[in-house]
PDB file of C-alpha atoms in Angstrom:
ATOM      1  CA  UNK A 172       0.000   0.000   0.000  1.00 58.00           C
ATOM      2  CA  UNK A 173       1.076   3.588  -0.549  1.00 64.00           C
ATOM      3  CA  UNK A 174       1.602   5.496   2.684  1.00 70.00           C
ATOM      4  CA  UNK A 175       2.103   9.239   2.512  1.00 75.00           C
ATOM      5  CA  UNK A 176       4.969  10.999   4.228  1.00 79.00           C
ATOM      6  CA  UNK A 177       2.444  12.688   6.517  1.00 82.00           C
ATOM      7  CA  UNK A 178       1.374   9.249   7.813  1.00 83.00           C
ATOM      8  CA  UNK A 179       4.962   8.375   8.718  1.00 84.00           C
ATOM      9  CA  UNK A 180       5.466  11.741  10.385  1.00 86.00           C
ATOM     10  CA  UNK A 181       2.133  11.566  12.203  1.00 87.00           C
ATOM     11  CA  UNK A 182       2.854   8.090  13.562  1.00 88.00           C
ATOM     12  CA  UNK A 183       6.365   9.113  14.648  1.00 87.00           C
ATOM     13  CA  UNK A 184       4.995  12.166  16.453  1.00 89.00           C
ATOM     14  CA  UNK A 185       2.426   9.965  18.204  1.00 88.00           C
ATOM     15  CA  UNK A 186       5.187   7.633  19.422  1.00 87.00           C
ATOM     16  CA  UNK A 187       7.315  10.549  20.650  1.00 86.00           C
ATOM     17  CA  UNK A 188       4.300  12.042  22.445  1.00 87.00           C
ATOM     18  CA  UNK A 189       3.543   8.765  24.233  1.00 83.00           C
ATOM     19  CA  UNK A 190       7.178   8.344  25.250  1.00 81.00           C
ATOM     20  CA  UNK A 191       7.293  11.930  26.542  1.00 80.00           C
ATOM     21  CA  UNK A 192       4.139  11.366  28.589  1.00 79.00           C
ATOM     22  CA  UNK A 193       5.514   8.071  29.877  1.00 73.00           C
ATOM     23  CA  UNK A 194       8.855   9.359  31.178  1.00 67.00           C
ATOM     24  CA  UNK A 195       8.084  13.042  31.640  1.00 66.00           C
ATOM     25  CA  UNK A 196       4.715  12.742  33.392  1.00 66.00           C
ATOM     26  CA  UNK A 197       3.828   9.277  34.647  1.00 66.00           C
ATOM     27  CA  UNK A 198       7.356   8.120  35.511  1.00 66.00           C
ATOM     28  CA  UNK A 199       9.097  11.410  36.164  1.00 67.00           C
ATOM     29  CA  UNK A 200      10.185  10.198  39.597  1.00 73.00           C
ATOM     30  CA  UNK A 201      11.872   6.833  40.022  1.00 69.00           C
ATOM     31  CA  UNK A 202       9.616   4.363  41.818  1.00 72.00           C
ATOM     32  CA  UNK A 203       8.900   0.668  42.049  1.00 75.00           C
ATOM     33  CA  UNK A 204       6.383  -0.293  39.359  1.00 77.00           C
ATOM     34  CA  UNK A 205       3.658  -2.311  41.091  1.00 80.00           C
ATOM     35  CA  UNK A 206       1.535  -4.976  39.433  1.00 82.00           C
ATOM     36  CA  UNK A 207      -1.572  -2.781  39.174  1.00 85.00           C
ATOM     37  CA  UNK A 208       0.353  -0.038  37.375  1.00 84.00           C
ATOM     38  CA  UNK A 209       2.073  -2.534  35.068  1.00 84.00           C
ATOM     39  CA  UNK A 210      -1.200  -4.236  34.141  1.00 88.00           C
ATOM     40  CA  UNK A 211      -2.838  -0.850  33.513  1.00 89.00           C
ATOM     41  CA  UNK A 212      -0.050   0.214  31.151  1.00 88.00           C
ATOM     42  CA  UNK A 213      -0.142  -3.184  29.401  1.00 89.00           C
ATOM     43  CA  UNK A 214      -3.855  -2.736  28.775  1.00 91.00           C
ATOM     44  CA  UNK A 215      -3.250   0.817  27.516  1.00 90.00           C
ATOM     45  CA  UNK A 216      -0.584  -0.242  25.004  1.00 91.00           C
ATOM     46  CA  UNK A 217      -2.629  -3.217  23.783  1.00 93.00           C
ATOM     47  CA  UNK A 218      -5.732  -1.021  23.449  1.00 94.00           C
ATOM     48  CA  UNK A 219      -3.749   1.556  21.448  1.00 93.00           C
ATOM     49  CA  UNK A 220      -2.454  -1.206  19.166  1.00 94.00           C
ATOM     50  CA  UNK A 221      -5.978  -2.478  18.504  1.00 95.00           C
ATOM     51  CA  UNK A 222      -7.246   1.071  17.972  1.00 95.00           C
ATOM     52  CA  UNK A 223      -4.512   1.603  15.393  1.00 94.00           C
ATOM     53  CA  UNK A 224      -5.435  -1.743  13.836  1.00 95.00           C
ATOM     54  CA  UNK A 225      -9.017  -0.466  13.472  1.00 95.00           C
ATOM     55  CA  UNK A 226      -7.692   2.625  11.696  1.00 92.00           C
ATOM     56  CA  UNK A 227      -5.652   0.461   9.337  1.00 91.00           C
ATOM     57  CA  UNK A 228      -8.815  -1.508   8.575  1.00 93.00           C
ATOM     58  CA  UNK A 229     -10.754   1.678   7.883  1.00 91.00           C
ATOM     59  CA  UNK A 230      -8.066   3.267   5.725  1.00 88.00           C
ATOM     60  CA  UNK A 231      -6.546   0.291   3.889  1.00 88.00           C
ATOM     61  CA  UNK A 232      -8.959  -2.617   4.203  1.00 89.00           C
ATOM     62  CA  UNK A 233      -9.207  -6.047   5.799  1.00 89.00           C
ATOM     63  CA  UNK A 234      -6.037  -7.567   4.306  1.00 90.00           C
ATOM     64  CA  UNK A 235      -3.708  -4.889   5.701  1.00 91.00           C
ATOM     65  CA  UNK A 236      -5.514  -4.967   9.042  1.00 92.00           C
ATOM     66  CA  UNK A 237      -4.958  -8.734   9.278  1.00 92.00           C
ATOM     67  CA  UNK A 238      -1.303  -8.274   8.356  1.00 91.00           C
ATOM     68  CA  UNK A 239      -0.855  -5.703  11.125  1.00 93.00           C
ATOM     69  CA  UNK A 240      -2.654  -7.861  13.701  1.00 92.00           C
ATOM     70  CA  UNK A 241      -0.666 -10.983  12.793  1.00 90.00           C
ATOM     71  CA  UNK A 242       2.609  -9.066  12.819  1.00 89.00           C
ATOM     72  CA  UNK A 243       1.770  -7.480  16.156  1.00 92.00           C
ATOM     73  CA  UNK A 244       0.972 -10.852  17.751  1.00 89.00           C
ATOM     74  CA  UNK A 245       4.194 -12.344  16.375  1.00 87.00           C
ATOM     75  CA  UNK A 246       6.290  -9.487  17.737  1.00 86.00           C
ATOM     76  CA  UNK A 247       4.428  -9.448  21.052  1.00 87.00           C
ATOM     77  CA  UNK A 248       4.993 -13.192  21.456  1.00 84.00           C
ATOM     78  CA  UNK A 249       8.664 -13.037  20.547  1.00 82.00           C
ATOM     79  CA  UNK A 250       9.160 -10.159  22.998  1.00 80.00           C
ATOM     80  CA  UNK A 251       8.579 -12.629  25.849  1.00 78.00           C
ATOM     81  CA  UNK A 252      12.137 -13.799  25.203  1.00 75.00           C
ATOM     82  CA  UNK A 253      13.301 -10.255  25.995  1.00 78.00           C
ATOM     83  CA  UNK A 254      11.559 -10.514  29.369  1.00 81.00           C
ATOM     84  CA  UNK A 255      13.631 -13.585  30.262  1.00 77.00           C
ATOM     85  CA  UNK A 256      16.805 -11.626  29.493  1.00 77.00           C
ATOM     86  CA  UNK A 257      15.658  -8.572  31.467  1.00 83.00           C
ATOM     87  CA  UNK A 258      15.064 -10.774  34.522  1.00 80.00           C
ATOM     88  CA  UNK A 259      18.576 -12.240  34.254  1.00 75.00           C
ATOM     89  CA  UNK A 260      20.231  -8.862  33.629  1.00 80.00           C
ATOM     90  CA  UNK A 261      18.547  -7.007  36.460  1.00 83.00           C
ATOM     91  CA  UNK A 262      19.308  -9.895  38.797  1.00 79.00           C
ATOM     92  CA  UNK A 263      22.951 -10.165  37.742  1.00 74.00           C
ATOM     93  CA  UNK A 264      23.559  -6.426  38.161  1.00 79.00           C
ATOM     94  CA  UNK A 265      21.318  -6.180  41.243  1.00 81.00           C
ATOM     95  CA  UNK A 266      19.451  -3.256  39.700  1.00 85.00           C
ATOM     96  CA  UNK A 267      17.080  -1.705  42.279  1.00 86.00           C
ATOM     97  CA  UNK A 268      13.461  -2.120  41.171  1.00 84.00           C
ATOM     98  CA  UNK A 269      12.809   1.621  41.254  1.00 85.00           C
ATOM     99  CA  UNK A 270      15.451   2.195  38.541  1.00 87.00           C
ATOM    100  CA  UNK A 271      14.437  -0.638  36.215  1.00 87.00           C
ATOM    101  CA  UNK A 272      11.780   1.338  34.359  1.00 83.00           C
ATOM    102  CA  UNK A 273      14.272   4.086  33.471  1.00 84.00           C
ATOM    103  CA  UNK A 274      16.688   1.556  31.991  1.00 87.00           C
ATOM    104  CA  UNK A 275      13.916  -0.111  29.997  1.00 85.00           C
ATOM    105  CA  UNK A 276      12.637   3.266  28.759  1.00 84.00           C
ATOM    106  CA  UNK A 277      15.963   4.184  27.186  1.00 87.00           C
ATOM    107  CA  UNK A 278      16.440   0.591  26.074  1.00 86.00           C
ATOM    108  CA  UNK A 279      13.131   0.720  24.223  1.00 83.00           C
ATOM    109  CA  UNK A 280      14.048   4.071  22.653  1.00 84.00           C
ATOM    110  CA  UNK A 281      17.286   2.584  21.326  1.00 86.00           C
ATOM    111  CA  UNK A 282      15.427  -0.528  20.152  1.00 84.00           C
ATOM    112  CA  UNK A 283      13.004   1.609  18.132  1.00 84.00           C
ATOM    113  CA  UNK A 284      15.898   3.197  16.269  1.00 85.00           C
ATOM    114  CA  UNK A 285      17.641  -0.128  15.646  1.00 83.00           C
ATOM    115  CA  UNK A 286      14.418  -1.803  14.479  1.00 83.00           C
ATOM    116  CA  UNK A 287      13.776   1.067  12.058  1.00 83.00           C
ATOM    117  CA  UNK A 288      17.226   0.600  10.541  1.00 84.00           C
ATOM    118  CA  UNK A 289      16.837  -3.207  10.350  1.00 82.00           C
ATOM    119  CA  UNK A 290      13.391  -2.907   8.750  1.00 83.00           C
ATOM    120  CA  UNK A 291      14.639  -0.407   6.173  1.00 83.00           C
ATOM    121  CA  UNK A 292      17.554  -2.710   5.278  1.00 84.00           C
ATOM    122  CA  UNK A 293      15.296  -5.772   5.151  1.00 81.00           C
ATOM    123  CA  UNK A 294      12.739  -4.045   2.925  1.00 79.00           C
ATOM    124  CA  UNK A 295      15.466  -2.831   0.575  1.00 82.00           C
ATOM    125  CA  UNK A 296      16.997  -6.307   0.340  1.00 80.00           C
ATOM    126  CA  UNK A 297      13.659  -7.967  -0.395  1.00 76.00           C
ATOM    127  CA  UNK A 298      12.820  -5.367  -3.017  1.00 77.00           C
ATOM    128  CA  UNK A 299      16.049  -5.860  -4.946  1.00 79.00           C
ATOM    129  CA  UNK A 300      16.950  -9.474  -4.102  1.00 81.00           C
ATOM    130  CA  UNK A 301      13.895 -11.726  -3.865  1.00 78.00           C
ATOM    131  CA  UNK A 302      16.015 -14.756  -2.934  1.00 80.00           C
ATOM    132  CA  UNK A 303      16.699 -13.129   0.454  1.00 80.00           C
ATOM    133  CA  UNK A 304      13.230 -14.345   1.498  1.00 80.00           C
ATOM    134  CA  UNK A 305      14.577 -17.909   1.440  1.00 84.00           C
ATOM    135  CA  UNK A 306      17.570 -16.871   3.520  1.00 83.00           C
ATOM    136  CA  UNK A 307      15.230 -15.314   6.105  1.00 80.00           C
ATOM    137  CA  UNK A 308      13.058 -18.451   6.109  1.00 82.00           C
ATOM    138  CA  UNK A 309      16.022 -20.763   6.603  1.00 86.00           C
ATOM    139  CA  UNK A 310      17.328 -18.534   9.405  1.00 79.00           C
ATOM    140  CA  UNK A 311      13.990 -18.751  11.236  1.00 81.00           C
ATOM    141  CA  UNK A 312      13.797 -22.542  10.861  1.00 85.00           C
ATOM    142  CA  UNK A 313      17.348 -22.898  12.218  1.00 84.00           C
ATOM    143  CA  UNK A 314      16.528 -20.552  15.105  1.00 78.00           C
ATOM    144  CA  UNK A 315      13.418 -22.607  15.874  1.00 83.00           C
ATOM    145  CA  UNK A 316      15.498 -25.769  16.022  1.00 85.00           C
ATOM    146  CA  UNK A 317      18.002 -24.092  18.305  1.00 78.00           C
ATOM    147  CA  UNK A 318      15.221 -22.981  20.667  1.00 74.00           C
ATOM    148  CA  UNK A 319      13.803 -26.509  20.837  1.00 78.00           C
ATOM    149  CA  UNK A 320      17.224 -27.898  21.756  1.00 77.00           C
ATOM    150  CA  UNK A 321      17.793 -25.347  24.509  1.00 68.00           C
ATOM    151  CA  UNK A 322      17.172 -26.561  28.032  1.00 61.00           C
ATOM    152  CA  UNK A 323      16.634 -23.694  30.481  1.00 56.00           C
ATOM    153  CA  UNK A 324      19.346 -21.691  28.740  1.00 55.00           C
ATOM    154  CA  UNK A 325      19.233 -17.915  28.641  1.00 53.00           C
ATOM    155  CA  UNK A 326      21.141 -15.626  26.323  1.00 53.00           C
ATOM    156  CA  UNK A 327      24.265 -14.370  28.098  1.00 56.00           C
ATOM    157  CA  UNK A 328      24.717 -10.669  27.233  1.00 55.00           C
ATOM    158  CA  UNK A 329      28.317 -10.702  28.501  1.00 57.00           C
ATOM    159  CA  UNK A 330      29.254 -12.839  25.481  1.00 62.00           C
ATOM    160  CA  UNK A 331      27.902 -10.288  23.032  1.00 57.00           C
ATOM    161  CA  UNK A 332      30.805  -8.556  21.186  1.00 64.00           C
ATOM    162  CA  UNK A 333      29.035  -5.199  21.267  1.00 58.00           C
ATOM    163  CA  UNK A 334      28.602  -5.368  25.037  1.00 62.00           C
ATOM    164  CA  UNK A 335      32.238  -6.435  25.514  1.00 67.00           C
ATOM    165  CA  UNK A 336      33.441  -3.575  23.318  1.00 68.00           C
ATOM    166  CA  UNK A 337      31.701  -0.947  25.442  1.00 68.00           C
ATOM    167  CA  UNK A 338      32.197  -2.596  28.831  1.00 65.00           C
ATOM    168  CA  UNK A 339      35.963  -2.920  28.323  1.00 71.00           C
ATOM    169  CA  UNK A 340      36.436   0.651  27.151  1.00 77.00           C
ATOM    170  CA  UNK A 341      34.136   2.708  29.356  1.00 80.00           C
ATOM    171  CA  UNK A 342      35.618   3.770  32.727  1.00 82.00           C
ATOM    172  CA  UNK A 343      33.040   2.701  35.295  1.00 80.00           C
ATOM    173  CA  UNK A 344      32.386   2.378  39.013  1.00 81.00           C
ATOM    174  CA  UNK A 345      30.703  -0.581  40.732  1.00 77.00           C
ATOM    175  CA  UNK A 346      28.225   1.503  42.753  1.00 81.00           C
ATOM    176  CA  UNK A 347      24.903   2.967  41.655  1.00 84.00           C
ATOM    177  CA  UNK A 348      24.356   6.713  41.914  1.00 85.00           C
ATOM    178  CA  UNK A 349      20.579   6.898  42.006  1.00 83.00           C
ATOM    179  CA  UNK A 350      19.108   6.600  38.518  1.00 83.00           C
ATOM    180  CA  UNK A 351      22.131   8.200  36.851  1.00 86.00           C
ATOM    181  CA  UNK A 352      23.961   6.523  33.981  1.00 88.00           C
ATOM    182  CA  UNK A 353      27.092   8.559  34.754  1.00 89.00           C
ATOM    183  CA  UNK A 354      28.595   9.866  37.977  1.00 89.00           C
ATOM    184  CA  UNK A 355      31.436  12.264  38.804  1.00 90.00           C
ATOM    185  CA  UNK A 356      34.327  11.040  40.948  1.00 87.00           C
ATOM    186  CA  UNK A 357      37.319  13.286  41.673  1.00 84.00           C
ATOM    187  CA  UNK A 358      36.361  15.522  38.765  1.00 85.00           C
ATOM    188  CA  UNK A 359      36.155  12.619  36.282  1.00 88.00           C
ATOM    189  CA  UNK A 360      33.094  11.107  34.644  1.00 88.00           C
ATOM    190  CA  UNK A 361      32.463   7.401  35.171  1.00 88.00           C
ATOM    191  CA  UNK A 362      29.699   5.094  33.993  1.00 86.00           C
ATOM    192  CA  UNK A 363      27.527   3.481  36.648  1.00 86.00           C
ATOM    193  CA  UNK A 364      26.351  -0.144  36.386  1.00 83.00           C
ATOM    194  CA  UNK A 365      23.042   1.263  35.086  1.00 86.00           C
ATOM    195  CA  UNK A 366      24.730   2.249  31.798  1.00 87.00           C
ATOM    196  CA  UNK A 367      26.284  -1.202  31.412  1.00 84.00           C
ATOM    197  CA  UNK A 368      22.862  -2.776  31.904  1.00 86.00           C
ATOM    198  CA  UNK A 369      21.449  -0.470  29.225  1.00 87.00           C
ATOM    199  CA  UNK A 370      24.240  -1.438  26.814  1.00 84.00           C
ATOM    200  CA  UNK A 371      23.585  -5.118  27.505  1.00 82.00           C
ATOM    201  CA  UNK A 372      19.867  -4.632  26.797  1.00 83.00           C
ATOM    202  CA  UNK A 373      20.574  -2.883  23.493  1.00 83.00           C
ATOM    203  CA  UNK A 374      23.090  -5.544  22.477  1.00 78.00           C
ATOM    204  CA  UNK A 375      20.691  -8.402  23.162  1.00 76.00           C
ATOM    205  CA  UNK A 376      17.841  -6.605  21.384  1.00 77.00           C
ATOM    206  CA  UNK A 377      20.017  -6.446  18.294  1.00 76.00           C
ATOM    207  CA  UNK A 378      20.305 -10.237  18.476  1.00 72.00           C
ATOM    208  CA  UNK A 379      16.538 -10.640  18.907  1.00 74.00           C
ATOM    209  CA  UNK A 380      15.904  -8.318  15.960  1.00 76.00           C
ATOM    210  CA  UNK A 381      17.657 -10.841  13.724  1.00 73.00           C
ATOM    211  CA  UNK A 382      14.801 -13.244  14.523  1.00 70.00           C
ATOM    212  CA  UNK A 383      11.818 -10.924  14.787  1.00 76.00           C
ATOM    213  CA  UNK A 384      12.349  -8.737  11.722  1.00 80.00           C
ATOM    214  CA  UNK A 385      12.519 -11.644   9.216  1.00 81.00           C
ATOM    215  CA  UNK A 386       9.518 -13.239  10.953  1.00 81.00           C
ATOM    216  CA  UNK A 387       7.241 -10.316  10.263  1.00 81.00           C
ATOM    217  CA  UNK A 388       8.392 -10.042   6.634  1.00 83.00           C
ATOM    218  CA  UNK A 389       6.778 -13.468   6.191  1.00 81.00           C
ATOM    219  CA  UNK A 390       3.458 -11.801   6.942  1.00 83.00           C
ATOM    220  CA  UNK A 391       3.870  -8.610   4.901  1.00 84.00           C
ATOM    221  CA  UNK A 392       6.512  -6.776   2.916  1.00 82.00           C
ATOM    222  CA  UNK A 393       4.879  -3.423   3.600  1.00 87.00           C
ATOM    223  CA  UNK A 394       7.456  -1.356   5.568  1.00 87.00           C
ATOM    224  CA  UNK A 395       4.740   0.728   7.277  1.00 89.00           C
ATOM    225  CA  UNK A 396       2.907  -2.346   8.594  1.00 90.00           C
ATOM    226  CA  UNK A 397       6.185  -4.003   9.596  1.00 89.00           C
ATOM    227  CA  UNK A 398       7.403  -0.922  11.460  1.00 90.00           C
ATOM    228  CA  UNK A 399       4.154   0.027  13.207  1.00 92.00           C
ATOM    229  CA  UNK A 400       3.457  -3.505  14.445  1.00 91.00           C
ATOM    230  CA  UNK A 401       7.038  -3.678  15.742  1.00 89.00           C
ATOM    231  CA  UNK A 402       6.722  -0.316  17.458  1.00 90.00           C
ATOM    232  CA  UNK A 403       3.509  -1.181  19.302  1.00 92.00           C
ATOM    233  CA  UNK A 404       4.983  -4.485  20.485  1.00 90.00           C
ATOM    234  CA  UNK A 405       8.158  -2.771  21.717  1.00 88.00           C
ATOM    235  CA  UNK A 406       6.305   0.095  23.410  1.00 88.00           C
ATOM    236  CA  UNK A 407       4.375  -2.416  25.508  1.00 87.00           C
ATOM    237  CA  UNK A 408       7.492  -4.388  26.392  1.00 85.00           C
ATOM    238  CA  UNK A 409       8.307  -2.475  29.596  1.00 84.00           C
ATOM    239  CA  UNK A 410       4.849  -2.978  31.057  1.00 85.00           C
ATOM    240  CA  UNK A 411       4.941  -6.629  29.974  1.00 85.00           C
ATOM    241  CA  UNK A 412       8.198  -7.097  31.876  1.00 85.00           C
ATOM    242  CA  UNK A 413       6.767  -5.751  35.127  1.00 84.00           C
ATOM    243  CA  UNK A 414       3.693  -7.969  34.694  1.00 83.00           C
ATOM    244  CA  UNK A 415       5.672 -11.152  33.993  1.00 80.00           C
ATOM    245  CA  UNK A 416       8.967 -10.581  35.861  1.00 76.00           C
ATOM    246  CA  UNK A 417       7.991 -12.599  38.921  1.00 69.00           C
ATOM    247  CA  UNK A 418       6.106 -15.361  37.095  1.00 73.00           C
ATOM    248  CA  UNK A 419       7.860 -15.725  33.734  1.00 72.00           C
ATOM    249  CA  UNK A 420       9.726 -18.854  34.863  1.00 71.00           C
ATOM    250  CA  UNK A 421       6.369 -20.547  35.486  1.00 77.00           C
ATOM    251  CA  UNK A 422       5.430 -20.454  31.790  1.00 79.00           C
ATOM    252  CA  UNK A 423       7.520 -23.500  30.976  1.00 80.00           C
ATOM    253  CA  UNK A 424       6.043 -24.070  27.517  1.00 84.00           C
ATOM    254  CA  UNK A 425       6.526 -20.543  26.170  1.00 81.00           C
ATOM    255  CA  UNK A 426       9.946 -21.198  24.635  1.00 81.00           C
ATOM    256  CA  UNK A 427       8.755 -24.324  22.755  1.00 86.00           C
ATOM    257  CA  UNK A 428       5.796 -22.248  21.546  1.00 85.00           C
ATOM    258  CA  UNK A 429       8.169 -19.550  20.290  1.00 82.00           C
ATOM    259  CA  UNK A 430      10.113 -22.244  18.453  1.00 85.00           C
ATOM    260  CA  UNK A 431       6.932 -23.572  16.817  1.00 87.00           C
ATOM    261  CA  UNK A 432       5.891 -20.073  15.746  1.00 85.00           C
ATOM    262  CA  UNK A 433       9.320 -19.244  14.315  1.00 83.00           C
ATOM    263  CA  UNK A 434       9.429 -22.603  12.546  1.00 87.00           C
ATOM    264  CA  UNK A 435       5.974 -22.104  11.047  1.00 87.00           C
ATOM    265  CA  UNK A 436       6.831 -18.591   9.864  1.00 83.00           C
ATOM    266  CA  UNK A 437      10.129 -19.829   8.411  1.00 85.00           C
ATOM    267  CA  UNK A 438       8.376 -22.603   6.461  1.00 88.00           C
ATOM    268  CA  UNK A 439       5.816 -20.066   5.228  1.00 85.00           C
ATOM    269  CA  UNK A 440       8.646 -17.961   3.815  1.00 81.00           C
ATOM    270  CA  UNK A 441      10.302 -20.954   2.165  1.00 87.00           C
ATOM    271  CA  UNK A 442       7.007 -21.933   0.497  1.00 86.00           C
ATOM    272  CA  UNK A 443       6.025 -18.402  -0.489  1.00 79.00           C
ATOM    273  CA  UNK A 444       6.590 -18.912  -4.230  1.00 81.00           C
ATOM    274  CA  UNK A 445       4.991 -22.364  -4.180  1.00 84.00           C
ATOM    275  CA  UNK A 446       1.967 -21.855  -1.936  1.00 83.00           C
ATOM    276  CA  UNK A 447       1.027 -18.716  -0.048  1.00 81.00           C
ATOM    277  CA  UNK A 448      -0.462 -19.649   3.317  1.00 84.00           C
ATOM    278  CA  UNK A 449      -3.450 -17.306   3.872  1.00 85.00           C
ATOM    279  CA  UNK A 450      -2.928 -14.597   6.452  1.00 81.00           C
ATOM    280  CA  UNK A 451      -5.997 -15.789   8.382  1.00 82.00           C
ATOM    281  CA  UNK A 452      -4.493 -19.274   8.693  1.00 85.00           C
ATOM    282  CA  UNK A 453      -1.201 -17.802   9.904  1.00 84.00           C
ATOM    283  CA  UNK A 454      -2.985 -15.732  12.533  1.00 83.00           C
ATOM    284  CA  UNK A 455      -4.931 -18.794  13.705  1.00 87.00           C
ATOM    285  CA  UNK A 456      -1.831 -20.993  13.980  1.00 87.00           C
ATOM    286  CA  UNK A 457       0.142 -18.358  15.906  1.00 85.00           C
ATOM    287  CA  UNK A 458      -2.697 -17.466  18.289  1.00 86.00           C
ATOM    288  CA  UNK A 459      -3.566 -21.138  18.924  1.00 90.00           C
ATOM    289  CA  UNK A 460       0.059 -22.073  19.583  1.00 89.00           C
ATOM    290  CA  UNK A 461       0.439 -19.258  22.099  1.00 85.00           C
ATOM    291  CA  UNK A 462      -2.866 -20.077  23.813  1.00 88.00           C
ATOM    292  CA  UNK A 463      -2.011 -23.777  24.112  1.00 90.00           C
ATOM    293  CA  UNK A 464       1.410 -22.928  25.582  1.00 88.00           C
ATOM    294  CA  UNK A 465      -0.086 -20.611  28.221  1.00 85.00           C
ATOM    295  CA  UNK A 466      -2.859 -23.051  29.207  1.00 89.00           C
ATOM    296  CA  UNK A 467      -0.463 -26.014  29.319  1.00 90.00           C
ATOM    297  CA  UNK A 468       1.961 -23.998  31.475  1.00 87.00           C
ATOM    298  CA  UNK A 469      -0.803 -23.090  33.938  1.00 84.00           C
ATOM    299  CA  UNK A 470      -1.931 -26.747  34.166  1.00 88.00           C
ATOM    300  CA  UNK A 471       1.676 -27.881  34.665  1.00 86.00           C
ATOM    301  CA  UNK A 472       2.170 -25.318  37.422  1.00 81.00           C
ATOM    302  CA  UNK A 473      -0.978 -26.432  39.224  1.00 82.00           C
ATOM    303  CA  UNK A 474       0.083 -30.070  39.000  1.00 81.00           C
ATOM    304  CA  UNK A 475       3.432 -29.169  40.561  1.00 78.00           C
ATOM    305  CA  UNK A 476       1.697 -27.276  43.355  1.00 75.00           C
ATOM    306  CA  UNK A 477      -0.485 -30.308  44.167  1.00 75.00           C
ATOM    307  CA  UNK A 478       2.463 -32.722  44.419  1.00 71.00           C
TER     308      UNK A 478
END
């Protein structure tokens, strides 16, 4: 579909406005994000995504609306993996709960920029080199297989070359200085552990983008749909973390579900020139897989509690 420049600008201004309200008004002072607040913000971001989906339906029709919805659900599901990493990072660095939202805010802002760049590159590649679609599909199938073979393994940000590059070259101190990323000691500027956590989050998001960006190109090659569905999923990621942080380890079947979804999307890409799986079927498979994983995890948890 053809999207005017004003649409891109309008959507970008909306995102900036929401981020300004988030940090400048609702989270101006550092505080511990309680469950009620986290759930409220999760509902707000999901409601905004569905409202935008309704606008897409009104402006561009049912097909584009289904593409946005499917892409949003894919990205929202894959973002659960980010939550696992956030839990590990904040635990490893002993980040006080009242400072976690600030780190995630700036992490999300950096992720939006990186995703925009990745989407632009992906769209350009697909436009000029159609065979890249098969490369993306194969990558997703391989990633799905890797996820299925993993047993309670979590991505270690300290092994990421980008994180190592910054961590080894930035003078830092081991103590936190409130919610500051930098502190002054003896007239010199040093990074606090909060900055290293932020760098680790950005580095791991770059890794996750390698999976999520190709996945959504299996649903649509429209850059506007790809970007907006990514943005709404990322904007709700902070609230999702605070909702799931204390219970994420109880959803034992989420990672296998992510593997199934990535595998399905990868196969869809590989078959694209042979048989195009309808978008409605894709949405049904992804939603059903996620629902089964959540229900099975809840049943498994209850069985453990009874034994």
